[in-house]
Every structure is written in structure tokens, then in C-alpha cells.
Short mmCIF file of C-alpha atoms in Angstrom, two decimals:
data_model
loop_
_atom_site.label_atom_id
_atom_site.label_comp_id
_atom_site.label_asym_id
_atom_site.label_seq_id
_atom_site.Cartn_x
_atom_site.Cartn_y
_atom_site.Cartn_z
CA MET X 1 0.15 -0.07 0.05
CA ASN X 2 2.72 2.41 0.90
CA ARG X 3 4.68 1.63 -2.38
CA ASP X 4 1.59 2.33 -4.21
CA LEU X 5 1.07 5.67 -2.67
CA LEU X 6 4.72 6.50 -3.36
CA ALA X 7 4.42 5.43 -6.84
CA ARG X 8 1.30 7.55 -7.14
CA PHE X 9 2.95 10.65 -5.52
CA ALA X 10 6.09 10.16 -7.94
CA ALA X 11 3.61 10.04 -11.05
CA ILE X 12 2.29 13.47 -10.10
CA PRO X 13 3.69 16.21 -12.47
CA ALA X 14 6.27 18.59 -11.43
CA ARG X 15 3.98 21.57 -11.92
CA THR X 16 1.14 20.14 -9.66
CA LYS X 17 3.70 19.47 -6.95
CA ALA X 18 5.01 23.16 -7.12
CA ILE X 19 1.34 24.44 -6.89
CA ALA X 20 0.72 22.28 -3.75
CA ALA X 21 3.75 23.24 -2.27
CA VAL X 22 2.92 27.01 -2.82
CA ALA X 23 -0.54 26.49 -1.40
CA LEU X 24 0.82 24.72 1.68
CA ALA X 25 3.37 27.72 2.27
CA VAL X 26 0.57 30.15 1.86
CA THR X 27 -1.64 28.29 4.43
CA ILE X 28 1.23 28.04 6.97
CA GLY X 29 2.00 31.82 6.50
CA LEU X 30 -1.59 32.71 7.10
CA ALA X 31 -1.77 30.44 10.07
CA GLY X 32 1.31 32.05 11.52
CA ALA X 33 0.10 35.58 10.68
CA ALA X 34 -3.28 34.73 12.44
CA PHE X 35 -1.48 33.47 15.58
CA SER X 36 0.97 36.33 15.75
CA LEU X 37 -1.96 38.91 15.51
CA THR X 38 -4.19 37.18 17.93
CA ARG X 39 -1.73 35.99 20.56
CA ASP X 40 -1.46 37.94 24.09
CA THR X 41 1.57 40.31 24.10
CA ARG X 42 0.85 42.12 27.35
CA VAL X 43 3.40 42.14 29.99
CA PRO X 44 3.26 42.04 33.84
CA LEU X 45 2.78 45.52 35.25
CA PHE X 46 4.67 45.01 38.49
CA ALA X 47 8.08 43.35 38.98
CA SER X 48 7.10 41.64 42.24
CA PRO X 49 3.85 39.57 43.06
CA LEU X 50 0.97 41.46 44.70
CA GLU X 51 -1.14 40.49 47.68
CA ALA X 52 -4.99 39.78 47.23
CA ASP X 53 -6.00 43.24 48.53
CA GLN X 54 -3.36 45.14 46.42
CA LEU X 55 -4.47 43.25 43.16
CA LEU X 56 -7.97 44.11 44.01
CA GLU X 57 -7.12 47.63 44.50
CA VAL X 58 -5.12 47.91 41.12
CA GLN X 59 -7.92 46.28 39.39
CA THR X 60 -10.49 48.75 40.63
CA GLN X 61 -8.40 51.81 39.74
CA LEU X 62 -7.60 50.40 36.13
CA ALA X 63 -11.19 49.64 35.61
CA ALA X 64 -12.04 53.20 36.70
CA TRP X 65 -9.41 54.61 34.21
CA ASN X 66 -10.76 52.40 31.32
CA VAL X 67 -7.15 50.80 31.05
CA PRO X 68 -7.30 47.21 29.32
CA PHE X 69 -5.70 44.59 31.30
CA ALA X 70 -5.61 40.88 32.13
CA LEU X 71 -5.47 39.36 35.60
CA ASP X 72 -2.75 36.66 36.55
CA ALA X 73 -2.63 34.91 40.06
CA ALA X 74 -0.59 37.65 41.55
CA ASN X 75 -0.02 40.34 39.03
CA VAL X 76 -1.58 42.41 36.14
CA ARG X 77 -0.74 42.28 32.56
CA VAL X 78 -1.03 45.46 30.42
CA ASP X 79 0.02 46.56 26.95
CA ARG X 80 3.95 46.93 26.62
CA GLY X 81 3.78 50.41 25.17
CA ARG X 82 1.62 51.53 28.29
CA ARG X 83 3.35 49.98 31.19
CA ALA X 84 5.29 52.93 31.88
CA ASP X 85 2.28 55.39 31.75
CA VAL X 86 0.07 52.95 33.75
CA LEU X 87 2.81 52.64 36.45
CA LEU X 88 3.23 56.60 36.73
CA ARG X 89 -0.42 57.13 37.00
CA LEU X 90 -0.93 54.57 39.77
CA SER X 91 2.16 56.01 41.72
CA MET X 92 0.61 59.44 41.50
CA ALA X 93 -2.69 58.07 42.71
CA GLY X 94 -0.95 56.08 45.61
CA VAL X 95 -2.00 52.73 44.40
CA PRO X 96 -1.45 50.17 45.60
CA HIS X 97 -1.12 50.64 49.23
CA ALA X 98 1.43 48.75 51.24
CA HIS X 99 0.20 45.58 52.22
CA LEU X 100 -1.04 45.19 56.00
CA ALA X 101 -0.89 42.02 57.50
CA THR X 102 -3.90 40.89 59.73
CA THR X 103 -3.92 39.07 62.97
CA GLU X 104 -4.83 35.93 61.13
CA GLU X 105 -1.82 36.30 58.66
CA PHE X 106 0.54 36.70 61.82
CA PHE X 107 -0.91 33.51 63.50
CA ALA X 108 -0.48 31.51 60.59
CA HIS X 109 3.32 31.50 61.09
CA ALA X 110 3.07 30.85 64.84
CA GLY X 111 3.93 27.45 66.18
CA ALA X 112 3.31 25.50 69.31
CA LEU X 113 6.60 26.42 70.77
CA THR X 114 6.22 30.36 69.83
CA PRO X 115 6.82 32.50 73.09
CA GLN X 116 3.82 34.29 74.54
CA SER X 117 5.78 37.41 74.36
CA VAL X 118 6.02 37.00 70.43
CA LEU X 119 2.45 36.05 70.32
CA ASP X 120 1.43 39.35 72.08
CA ALA X 121 3.67 41.40 69.74
CA GLN X 122 2.09 39.70 66.68
CA THR X 123 -1.38 40.36 68.20
CA ARG X 124 -0.67 43.98 68.61
CA ASP X 125 0.84 44.45 65.34
CA GLY X 126 -2.02 42.68 63.54
CA LEU X 127 -4.61 44.89 65.44
CA ALA X 128 -2.77 48.05 64.45
CA ASP X 129 -2.89 47.02 60.98
CA GLU X 130 -6.46 46.13 61.02
CA LEU X 131 -7.17 49.51 62.58
CA ALA X 132 -5.19 51.33 59.81
CA LEU X 133 -7.21 49.29 57.07
CA GLY X 134 -10.24 50.58 58.73
CA LEU X 135 -9.09 54.09 58.64
CA ARG X 136 -8.17 53.93 54.75
CA GLY X 137 -11.85 53.77 54.05
CA LEU X 138 -12.63 57.17 55.59
CA THR X 139 -13.28 60.08 53.28
CA GLY X 140 -10.30 62.36 52.59
CA VAL X 141 -7.75 59.67 54.00
CA ALA X 142 -5.52 58.22 51.31
CA ASP X 143 -3.35 56.00 53.89
CA ALA X 144 -3.06 55.48 57.55
CA ARG X 145 -0.43 53.90 59.87
CA VAL X 146 -1.41 53.04 63.43
CA ILE X 147 1.32 52.18 66.43
CA VAL X 148 -0.05 50.77 69.52
CA ALA X 149 1.97 50.92 72.90
CA PRO X 150 0.41 48.50 75.30
CA ALA X 151 -0.06 49.44 78.94
CA LYS X 152 2.76 48.41 81.39
CA ALA X 153 2.26 47.86 84.96
CA GLY X 154 5.25 48.57 87.45
CA THR X 155 6.30 45.35 89.16
CA TYR X 156 8.64 46.80 91.79
CA ALA X 157 8.41 50.03 93.78
CA ASP X 158 10.96 52.06 91.68
CA GLU X 159 9.20 51.08 88.32
CA THR X 160 6.65 53.34 87.09
CA SER X 161 3.54 52.21 85.24
CA HIS X 162 1.87 53.88 82.19
CA ASP X 163 -1.46 53.28 80.43
CA ALA X 164 -1.86 52.05 76.90
CA SER X 165 -1.40 54.67 74.15
CA ALA X 166 -1.64 54.78 70.30
CA SER X 167 -0.36 56.94 67.45
CA VAL X 168 -2.15 57.41 64.35
CA ARG X 169 -0.33 58.71 61.08
CA LEU X 170 -2.77 59.87 58.41
CA THR X 171 -1.97 60.71 54.55
CA LEU X 172 -4.76 62.93 53.43
CA VAL X 173 -5.88 63.28 49.81
CA PRO X 174 -5.07 66.66 48.12
CA GLY X 175 -7.21 69.30 49.44
CA ALA X 176 -8.70 67.41 52.45
CA ARG X 177 -8.34 68.81 55.94
CA LEU X 178 -8.94 67.26 59.28
CA THR X 179 -11.95 68.70 61.31
CA ALA X 180 -12.64 68.38 64.72
CA PRO X 181 -15.43 65.85 64.71
CA MET X 182 -13.24 63.79 62.32
CA VAL X 183 -10.43 63.70 65.01
CA ASN X 184 -12.84 62.79 67.59
CA GLY X 185 -13.98 59.99 65.51
CA ILE X 186 -10.64 58.60 64.71
CA LYS X 187 -9.72 58.75 68.59
CA ALA X 188 -12.84 56.83 69.38
CA PHE X 189 -12.47 54.33 66.66
CA VAL X 190 -8.80 53.44 67.75
CA ALA X 191 -9.70 53.51 71.53
CA SER X 192 -12.42 50.99 71.07
CA GLY X 193 -10.38 48.72 69.03
CA VAL X 194 -7.59 48.42 71.90
CA PRO X 195 -8.50 47.12 75.15
CA GLY X 196 -7.86 49.46 78.00
CA LEU X 197 -7.02 52.51 75.57
CA ASP X 198 -8.45 55.89 76.60
CA PRO X 199 -9.25 58.23 73.56
CA SER X 200 -7.30 60.94 75.35
CA HIS X 201 -4.20 58.85 74.92
CA VAL X 202 -4.53 58.59 71.10
CA THR X 203 -2.55 61.02 69.24
CA VAL X 204 -3.39 61.85 65.53
CA LEU X 205 -0.87 63.21 63.15
CA ASP X 206 -1.61 64.46 59.61
CA ASP X 207 0.59 64.49 56.59
CA ARG X 208 2.05 67.94 57.34
CA GLY X 209 3.55 66.74 60.42
CA LEU X 210 0.92 68.44 62.60
CA ALA X 211 -0.91 66.94 65.55
CA ALA X 212 -4.70 67.29 65.01
CA VAL X 213 -6.39 68.74 68.21
CA ALA X 214 -10.01 67.60 68.91
CA ALA X 215 -12.52 69.85 70.26
CA ASP X 216 -15.27 69.47 72.64
CA SER X 217 -17.68 71.32 70.35
CA ALA X 218 -18.53 69.76 67.08
CA GLY X 219 -19.05 73.30 65.57
CA ASP X 220 -15.53 74.51 66.36
CA ASP X 221 -13.65 74.86 63.19
CA SER X 222 -10.30 76.41 63.24
CA ASP X 223 -10.31 77.87 59.63
CA GLY X 224 -14.17 78.10 58.92
CA ALA X 225 -14.57 75.17 56.81
CA ALA X 226 -17.53 73.95 58.51
CA ILE X 227 -19.33 77.19 58.19
CA ALA X 228 -18.31 77.37 54.45
CA ARG X 229 -19.53 73.86 54.10
CA ASP X 230 -23.06 74.68 55.79
CA LEU X 231 -23.44 77.83 53.88
CA GLN X 232 -22.65 76.33 50.56
CA SER X 233 -24.98 73.32 51.05
CA ALA X 234 -27.87 75.94 51.87
CA LEU X 235 -27.32 78.05 49.03
CA ASP X 236 -26.98 75.14 46.56
CA ALA X 237 -30.17 73.88 47.89
CA ALA X 238 -31.91 77.22 47.69
CA PHE X 239 -30.57 78.58 44.12
CA GLY X 240 -29.00 75.47 42.49
CA SER X 241 -25.67 73.88 42.19
CA GLY X 242 -23.00 76.05 40.57
CA ALA X 243 -24.84 79.25 41.17
CA THR X 244 -22.74 80.43 44.06
CA ILE X 245 -19.16 80.12 45.49
CA VAL X 246 -18.54 80.52 49.25
CA ARG X 247 -15.46 81.39 51.15
CA VAL X 248 -15.13 81.96 54.76
CA HIS X 249 -12.15 83.16 56.75
CA ARG X 250 -12.34 82.88 60.64
CA ASP X 251 -9.70 84.83 62.70
CA ALA X 252 -9.06 83.21 65.79
CA ARG X 253 -7.71 84.62 68.95
CA SER X 254 -4.11 83.56 69.70
CA GLU X 255 -4.05 84.63 73.50
CA ARG X 256 -6.44 85.16 76.31
CA SER X 257 -8.41 88.33 76.61
CA ASP X 258 -10.15 89.68 79.64
CA VAL X 259 -12.72 92.58 79.12
CA ARG X 260 -14.29 94.25 82.27
CA ASP X 261 -17.24 96.59 82.05
CA VAL X 262 -18.49 98.72 85.03
CA LYS X 263 -22.24 100.22 84.78
CA ARG X 264 -23.65 102.62 87.41
CA ILE X 265 -27.45 102.80 87.68
CA PRO X 266 -28.98 106.11 89.05
CA LEU X 267 -31.28 105.66 92.24
CA GLY X 268 -33.58 108.56 91.12
CA GLY X 269 -32.82 111.51 88.85
CA PRO X 270 -29.31 112.23 87.52
CA ILE X 271 -26.39 110.48 89.44
CA VAL X 272 -24.23 113.55 89.47
CA ARG X 273 -25.51 117.25 89.28
CA THR X 274 -23.10 120.15 89.23
CA THR X 275 -24.38 123.69 90.05
CA SER X 276 -22.63 127.07 89.37
CA ASP X 277 -23.48 130.50 90.70
CA GLU X 278 -21.55 133.68 89.68
CA ARG X 279 -22.42 137.33 90.81
CA PHE X 280 -21.03 140.96 90.26
CA ALA X 281 -22.20 143.97 92.14
CA SER X 282 -21.28 147.14 90.18
CA ASP X 283 -22.28 149.64 92.96
CA LYS X 284 -20.05 147.85 95.51
CA LYS X 285 -17.71 146.62 92.87
CA ARG X 286 -17.58 143.05 94.25
CA TYR X 287 -17.53 139.76 92.21
CA SER X 288 -18.43 136.40 93.61
CA LYS X 289 -18.46 132.81 92.00
CA SER X 290 -19.67 129.49 93.63
CA GLN X 291 -19.64 125.90 92.25
CA GLY X 292 -21.30 122.82 93.66
CA VAL X 293 -21.27 119.10 92.75
CA GLU X 294 -24.05 116.81 94.14
CA ASP X 295 -23.56 112.88 93.73
CA ARG X 296 -26.78 111.10 94.54
CA GLY X 297 -25.01 107.69 94.49
CA SER X 298 -25.91 104.41 92.37
CA ASP X 299 -25.98 100.71 92.10
CA THR X 300 -22.82 99.48 90.57
CA ARG X 301 -22.51 96.39 88.36
CA GLU X 302 -19.36 94.87 87.21
CA GLU X 303 -19.03 92.35 84.26
CA ASP X 304 -16.02 90.36 83.38
CA ARG X 305 -15.71 88.69 79.81
CA VAL X 306 -12.82 86.21 79.06
CA ALA X 307 -12.02 85.28 75.51
CA LEU X 308 -10.02 82.14 75.48
CA PRO X 309 -7.15 81.51 72.97
CA GLY X 310 -8.93 79.67 69.64
CA SER X 311 -11.96 81.61 70.17
CA THR X 312 -13.42 83.51 67.06
CA ARG X 313 -12.27 87.00 66.84
CA ARG X 314 -13.74 87.84 63.57
CA ILE X 315 -15.53 86.01 60.51
CA THR X 316 -15.40 87.19 57.02
CA VAL X 317 -17.67 85.71 54.66
CA ALA X 318 -17.57 86.19 50.83
CA VAL X 319 -20.29 85.00 48.54
CA PHE X 320 -19.64 84.92 44.62
CA VAL X 321 -23.14 84.96 42.81
CA ASP X 322 -23.17 84.00 38.99
CA VAL X 323 -24.48 87.11 37.33
CA ALA X 324 -26.12 84.96 34.60
CA ARG X 325 -28.53 83.79 37.28
CA SER X 326 -30.12 87.05 38.24
CA LEU X 327 -30.40 86.26 41.80
CA ASP X 328 -31.52 88.60 44.48
CA LEU X 329 -28.26 89.76 46.31
CA ASP X 330 -30.07 91.07 49.45
CA LYS X 331 -31.81 87.79 50.10
CA ILE X 332 -28.43 85.97 49.64
CA ARG X 333 -26.64 88.43 52.11
CA THR X 334 -29.51 88.02 54.61
CA LEU X 335 -29.33 83.96 54.48
CA ALA X 336 -25.52 84.02 54.65
CA ALA X 337 -25.46 86.35 57.66
CA ALA X 338 -28.10 84.08 59.47
CA THR X 339 -26.39 80.76 58.30
CA ALA X 340 -22.81 81.82 59.49
CA GLY X 341 -23.96 83.46 62.71
CA ILE X 342 -22.62 86.96 61.79
CA ASP X 343 -22.17 89.33 64.83
CA PRO X 344 -21.85 92.90 63.66
CA ALA X 345 -20.91 93.98 67.15
CA ARG X 346 -17.89 91.68 66.83
CA GLY X 347 -16.94 93.15 63.51
CA ASP X 348 -18.06 90.23 61.23
CA VAL X 349 -18.53 91.12 57.62
CA VAL X 350 -20.55 89.63 54.69
CA ASN X 351 -19.64 90.55 51.32
CA VAL X 352 -22.07 89.42 48.43
CA GLU X 353 -21.16 90.23 44.76
CA ALA X 354 -22.36 89.23 41.45
CA VAL X 355 -19.64 88.30 39.03
CA ARG X 356 -19.41 86.46 35.56
CA PHE X 357 -18.39 82.89 36.37
CA ALA X 358 -15.84 81.30 33.92
CA ALA X 359 -17.30 78.96 31.46
CA PRO X 360 -16.36 75.19 32.11
CA PRO X 361 -13.84 73.57 29.92
CA SER X 362 -15.71 71.93 27.16
CA ALA X 363 -14.99 68.10 26.69
CA PRO X 364 -12.60 67.45 23.71
CA ARG X 365 -14.44 66.40 20.46
CA LEU X 366 -13.55 63.19 19.25
CA ASP X 367 -13.27 62.82 15.53
CA ARG X 368 -15.69 60.23 14.04
CA TRP X 369 -12.80 59.05 11.64
CA ALA X 370 -10.49 58.59 14.67
CA ILE X 371 -13.36 56.58 16.52
CA GLY X 372 -14.06 54.55 13.46
CA ILE X 373 -10.34 53.78 12.79
CA ALA X 374 -9.74 52.83 16.65
CA GLY X 375 -12.84 50.52 16.62
CA ALA X 376 -11.69 49.03 13.31
CA LEU X 377 -8.17 48.37 14.52
CA GLY X 378 -9.74 46.29 17.57
CA ILE X 379 -11.24 43.74 15.04
CA VAL X 380 -8.38 43.54 12.41
CA PRO X 381 -7.03 40.09 13.71
CA GLN X 382 -10.47 38.63 13.63
CA THR X 383 -11.08 40.22 10.26
CA LEU X 384 -8.04 38.74 8.78
CA ILE X 385 -8.63 35.23 10.13
CA ALA X 386 -12.22 35.48 8.69
CA LEU X 387 -11.05 36.43 5.22
CA ALA X 388 -8.24 33.94 5.36
CA LEU X 389 -10.95 31.18 5.83
CA ILE X 390 -13.10 32.57 3.29
CA VAL X 391 -10.45 32.65 0.77
CA THR X 392 -9.35 29.19 1.53
CA LEU X 393 -12.83 27.89 1.28
CA ALA X 394 -13.47 29.86 -1.93
CA VAL X 395 -10.21 28.62 -3.77
CA GLY X 396 -9.80 25.12 -2.32
CA ALA X 397 -13.48 23.87 -1.98
CA ARG X 398 -13.81 23.32 -5.76
CA PRO X 399 -10.12 21.34 -5.93
CA ALA X 400 -10.93 19.53 -2.83
CA ALA X 401 -14.38 18.54 -4.23
CA ARG X 402 -12.89 17.48 -7.36
CA VAL X 403 -10.22 15.45 -5.74
CA VAL X 404 -12.87 13.64 -3.68
CA MET X 405 -14.91 12.88 -6.87
CA HIS X 406 -11.80 11.71 -8.71
CA ALA X 407 -11.07 9.20 -6.06
CA LEU X 408 -14.78 8.20 -6.11
CA GLU X 409 -14.90 7.65 -9.66
CA ARG X 410 -11.52 5.58 -9.47
CA ALA X 411 -13.05 3.39 -6.86
CA GLU X 412 -16.20 3.06 -9.10
CA VAL X 413 -14.20 2.11 -12.14
CA ARG X 414 -12.25 -0.46 -10.35
CA ARG X 415 -15.47 -2.13 -9.19
CA VAL X 416 -17.17 -1.92 -12.65
CA ALA X 417 -14.12 -3.24 -14.28
CA ARG X 418 -14.10 -6.00 -11.61
CA ASP X 419 -17.58 -6.96 -12.36
CA ALA X 420 -17.37 -6.70 -16.21
CA ILE X 421 -14.94 -9.43 -16.46
CA GLY X 422 -16.67 -12.54 -18.13
CA ILE X 423 -19.49 -10.29 -19.47
CA PRO X 424 -20.10 -10.44 -23.23
CA PRO X 425 -18.92 -7.35 -24.95
CA LEU X 426 -22.43 -6.23 -25.87
CA ARG X 427 -23.52 -6.13 -22.27
CA VAL X 428 -20.43 -4.11 -21.44
CA ARG X 429 -21.14 -1.66 -24.03
CA GLY X 430 -24.74 -1.16 -22.73
CA ALA X 431 -23.36 -0.81 -19.26
CA LEU X 432 -20.86 1.94 -20.50
CA SER X 433 -23.67 3.81 -22.42
CA GLY X 434 -23.54 7.50 -21.39
CA GLU X 435 -20.39 7.36 -19.38
CA PRO X 436 -17.66 9.89 -20.49
CA PRO X 437 -14.64 8.78 -22.55
CA HIS X 438 -12.23 8.88 -19.49
CA ILE X 439 -14.55 6.57 -17.53
CA ALA X 440 -15.24 4.18 -20.48
CA ALA X 441 -11.24 4.13 -21.14
CA ALA X 442 -10.64 3.33 -17.48
CA ILE X 443 -12.97 0.45 -17.40
CA ILE X 444 -12.03 -0.95 -20.79
CA SER X 445 -8.39 -0.78 -19.91
CA ALA X 446 -9.18 -3.33 -17.10
CA LEU X 447 -10.73 -5.81 -19.45
CA PRO X 448 -9.02 -8.52 -21.21
CA ALA X 449 -7.53 -7.60 -24.55
CA ALA X 450 -10.22 -9.44 -26.64
CA THR X 451 -13.02 -8.26 -24.58
CA ALA X 452 -11.72 -4.57 -24.84
CA ALA X 453 -11.34 -4.82 -28.66
CA ALA X 454 -14.82 -6.18 -29.07
CA VAL X 455 -16.32 -3.40 -26.76
CA LEU X 456 -14.41 -0.72 -28.74
CA GLU X 457 -15.64 -2.05 -31.95
CA LEU X 458 -19.33 -1.24 -30.89
CA TYR X 459 -18.47 2.42 -30.27
CA PRO X 460 -19.01 5.04 -33.05
CA VAL X 461 -15.99 6.23 -34.73
CA GLU X 462 -15.62 9.71 -32.76
CA GLU X 463 -16.38 8.13 -29.39
CA ARG X 464 -13.83 5.29 -30.29
CA SER X 465 -11.04 7.74 -31.06
CA ALA X 466 -11.80 9.68 -27.80
CA ILE X 467 -11.65 6.51 -25.77
CA VAL X 468 -8.46 5.22 -27.68
CA ARG X 469 -6.73 8.65 -26.99
CA ARG X 470 -7.40 8.27 -23.44
CA LEU X 471 -6.18 4.60 -23.45
CA SER X 472 -2.86 5.71 -25.05
CA GLN X 473 -2.21 8.21 -22.05
CA GLU X 474 -0.30 7.10 -18.94
CA ARG X 475 -2.27 5.98 -16.01
CA SER X 476 -4.14 8.89 -14.17
CA PRO X 477 -2.50 10.09 -11.04
CA PHE X 478 -4.15 10.00 -7.46
CA VAL X 479 -4.37 13.66 -7.62
CA PRO X 480 -5.92 15.22 -10.81
CA PRO X 481 -3.92 17.80 -12.67
CA PRO X 482 -4.18 21.48 -11.99
CA GLU X 483 -5.88 21.99 -15.35
CA GLU X 484 -8.70 19.56 -14.41
CA LEU X 485 -8.88 20.83 -10.94
CA PHE X 486 -9.22 24.53 -11.51
CA HIS X 487 -11.01 23.99 -15.05
CA VAL X 488 -7.98 25.64 -16.83
CA ARG X 489 -8.10 25.13 -20.64
CA GLY X 490 -5.05 25.32 -22.72
#
């Protein structure tokens, strides 16, 4: 069987072999191009593996930026050309945060022989990291770090004992500020998470290196941010968002101030009365002058006022109104004074002015051609593969069908020739009626010489000549010639 196949392959003309080799090379080239266009060329974004929380944080940020990416077990893969840009944007956004190990992760490495002091330290570190993770979710807080110092009781008389304490280091987002209620809430949150910790022993430090001081009153605001926030929300609710801009400056006292007032209340009539008598006698040439002061007394009341450091000395409110809205400035001035608690006796000032607001920057217009080209580039690999398949089917379907039909015809010829042995020539001629010359030639060639000659004598002259020409040719190859496959006529 193998020899027969090799013999048939050797009988194939050189031209057919060349065409088949070219077709095979083109197919391999198309397959290689499709593979190179569709394979994933993205590279890992980070040089080292990420933890699960870091991976989720990076994934969320990239999705918000509409950056295409692919997830790995412990990394993110992006386009090679965009890797540097994505890393820079993530660095500016502070993503990902440093991984904070929880208590469960610390205890995962503890064994039965781990000293109790080490277990206590790991418990304290895990608790501090869990508190820091909770603070990261606060509005305006980009990152947090918590350090917990446990309480220590003096064992001996000369040893001093101290209570538990904690330090909180906050990194705020640009433009965010720590308010007094926020500081109080952070202290209470940390103190409730550490057994035996009092909120007064929690120190909060912002990213400027300044210790945030809590206030007893929720309305105390060192820079007037709370007043501006309340006034802005009230004006937005009344006149619509974007109609006004509010700025508040609060001037705080830097030292203690004592003011003492003394008031005298008359008992009846004026408190003090002054009388004057002046006389001159011309005949006696005498001059006299007398003056008297009468003090009837009064009730005296003394009032002392003490202004502590940090109290409000003066509040200045500025309200910018969009002139395009045509709003009533007097109403806005009245509402602003009532909302901010303006005290004219203290010197507070409210200024309301109508100005022309700058137009917001318009979004860049996207060219329709650019959008179309960008969308088309995304489907180029799939389009090329589809076109390659269509061309392959269009070009190769008919030759492939002809190869199959040729094989079927050869099998049928062999079967008919085998059955025709021993049949009279007249019956063979009747069986071959309507068959094309190449089929008749193939069957007749398999008959004995005498039978074949008798069958040929039964054909007309023209059909007999066509069959004889076929019989004089070499045995047809396994694969038909290209002229027959592609209907090429010489």
C-alpha cells in the first residue's frame, strides 16, 4: 500500500507539486500571521507579585481609568507600550497601598513553641494593621498607619507604670483637611479597638506633621471650613448647584483676652449734678462765684468677659454669585448672615457680589474618523482570520471536491471493471452507455484484450477515437492535474 502511494506521488507532474507546495506555504503563512496577531502580547505590570488586597485595588483603579488589562494569579498584565504610563499614574494615585498583615496572617506562622511575648507582639501588630485598614476607608484619607503601645504595670516599687497609648499617622488626599469631629471619631475608633485604651491617649498626626487637636464642640472649626460647608450646601439647595461660591475666613484669637465693664445705675434723677453761681455787684464793685457738685449715688454692676485662645475674633464671609442667574443679592446676604452666625458687634463682615463665572472647559471633541479607525483596529485580527478562511474555502473547496470525486470515480471504475470480467462485450457496451470517455477508457483498460477490442468496435468512430486517446495516455495520477482541478483550458 505504501509503495502504491509513493508510486502515485512520484507520478504527479512537477507543476502540480509546485502548486501544492505554494498552497501549503501560503496556508502556513496565514496561520502564522493569524497566530501572531491574536496572541496575547501583554506584559506584567509589576516586577514583584501582589497581595490579594493590592491586586483588587489595582484592578479597581484600572477599571475606573478604562485601561485594558488581564489578571494573573498575583499580577496584572497590560500592553507593553502603556506599562510606563500606567505605573506613573498608579504611583501618583498612591495605588497600591502597602500590604498590611492582619492578625490571622501573623498567627498563620505561629507554632506551638512560639513564646508568649512574640504572640503578644504579633497580636498587637495585627490589631494595629487592621485599624489602619479601617481608617483607609474614611473620606479624605489616602493612607493610614497605627502604632499601639501596650499598657505596662510597674512590678517593683521603683518602676513606673503607664497606660496604653496609640499613634495614628494619616496621609490625606489633596485638598482634604482634618476637622474636629473627624479627629474625635478617629480617636474613638482606635480606642474602642484596643482594650484599655482611653481616647485621650490617642495622638493623631496629619501628613503635614501637625498633631490634630480635637474639640469639645462639634461646631468648632479653626479655619471656617464647617461654616463654608454649611453655607454652601444651603445656597446650593436654595438656588441650585453652581450658582454661588462661598469662602469663609475665621480669625481666631491667639491669646487670652479679659474685658471688664462697670455700669452705674441711678437711684432717682441724675447720678451727678453740678451747680454754678456767678454774681457781680457794680455799686459795690464786688464779684463772687460758687460751684457745687451733688452725687446722689447709684447701684454698681461689674461684668468680666474672658476670651480664651482659639475663640473666634472675627468672621469674614465672601459669596460669589453668578451674574447669569440674576439672583437677589439682598436675600443671599441675609441668608448668609443668618447661616454663618454673623455678629456685627464683633466686626463680622458679609460681602455678596455678582460676578461672571468662567465657562467650564468643554470636553474635547472626538473625530468620527478617529473613533471609526480605533474601532476597526480592534477587530483587525479577527477580520484577517475570517478573510483567510473565506479565501481558503473559496479557492480550495472546488479542487478539494474534485479530488474527492476523482477518488470516487476511480473506486467505481475498479468495481465496474472487476464486475465486467466474463460479461459479453455487448452487455459491457450497454453498461457504459452515457459514460464519459475517461470513465469508459478506465473500465475498458481493465478488461482482457479480446473483450476490450470487441467493446471498442461497438462504439461510433468519434467516441472510439476519444476512448483510444485516453487509453494511450499514462495511468491517471491519484491527484488530478491542475487543469482539471481549476478548470484551466490550454
